Amino acid sequence: MILTIFSLNKIEYKDEVAGLNVKTKSGDVTILNNHRPLVSVLKPCTAEILTKDNKKISFAIKSGFLEMDGENRLNLLVD
């Protein structure tokens, strides 16, 4: 899936990834390839991005929104 992390000023991250772990208002969520469409509010956390070659990247989030669309694209709008 393609993960894009947008801030107010720029694209912070964009690449094909294997998964993402993040905290939402509904609880901890793990998004994997071809996850069902989802929109959720993000809580302050450190998101864990799992790259295609199984490396982990940490990304600090203060607040924002997550959208997984039906085209296997995961978008985060973060502050």
Coordinates of C-alpha atoms in Angstrom, one line a residue:
M1 CA 0.0 0.0 0.0
I2 CA 1.1 3.6 -0.5
L3 CA 1.4 5.6 2.7
T4 CA 1.4 9.4 2.5
I5 CA 1.8 11.5 5.6
F6 CA 0.8 15.1 5.1
S7 CA 1.5 18.0 7.4
L8 CA 0.2 21.6 6.9
N9 CA 3.4 22.6 5.1
K10 CA 4.5 19.5 3.1
I11 CA 4.5 15.8 2.5
E12 CA 6.4 14.3 5.4
Y13 CA 6.6 10.8 4.1
K14 CA 5.5 8.9 1.0
D15 CA 6.4 5.4 0.1
E16 CA 5.1 1.9 -0.4
V17 CA 4.8 0.2 3.0
A18 CA 3.8 -3.2 4.5
G19 CA 1.9 -1.8 7.5
L20 CA 1.3 1.0 10.0
N21 CA 0.6 0.9 13.8
V22 CA -1.1 4.0 15.2
K23 CA -3.3 5.1 18.1
T24 CA -6.8 6.4 17.2
K25 CA -9.7 7.6 19.3
S26 CA -11.2 4.1 18.9
G27 CA -8.0 2.4 20.1
D28 CA -4.7 1.0 18.6
V29 CA -5.0 0.2 14.9
T30 CA -2.8 -1.9 12.7
I31 CA -3.3 -1.2 9.0
L32 CA -2.0 -3.8 6.6
N33 CA -2.1 -4.1 2.8
N34 CA -5.7 -4.0 1.3
H35 CA -7.2 -3.1 4.7
R36 CA -10.9 -2.2 4.5
P37 CA -11.7 1.6 4.0
L38 CA -11.5 3.5 7.2
V39 CA -11.5 7.1 8.5
S40 CA -10.4 7.8 12.1
V41 CA -9.2 10.5 14.4
L42 CA -5.6 10.1 15.5
K43 CA -4.4 10.5 19.1
P44 CA -1.0 11.7 20.2
C45 CA 1.4 8.8 19.7
T46 CA 4.5 7.5 17.9
A47 CA 3.3 5.8 14.8
E48 CA 5.3 2.7 13.7
I49 CA 5.7 2.3 9.9
L50 CA 6.7 -1.1 8.7
T51 CA 8.6 -0.8 5.4
K52 CA 8.4 -3.3 2.5
D53 CA 11.9 -4.6 3.6
N54 CA 10.7 -5.1 7.2
K55 CA 12.4 -2.0 8.7
K56 CA 10.6 0.0 11.3
I57 CA 10.3 3.8 11.1
S58 CA 8.9 5.8 14.0
F59 CA 6.9 9.0 13.4
A60 CA 5.7 11.3 16.1
I61 CA 2.0 12.5 15.8
K62 CA 0.4 15.2 17.9
S63 CA -3.0 14.9 16.3
G64 CA -4.7 14.3 12.9
F65 CA -6.8 12.1 10.8
L66 CA -6.3 8.7 9.1
E67 CA -7.9 7.6 5.8
M68 CA -7.6 4.2 4.2
D69 CA -9.3 4.3 0.8
G70 CA -10.6 1.5 -1.4
E71 CA -7.6 1.9 -3.7
N72 CA -5.0 0.6 -1.2
R73 CA -3.8 4.2 -0.3
L74 CA -3.3 5.2 3.3
N75 CA -3.3 8.9 4.0
L76 CA -2.5 10.6 7.3
L77 CA -3.1 14.4 7.8
V78 CA -1.0 15.2 10.9
D79 CA 0.0 18.1 13.1

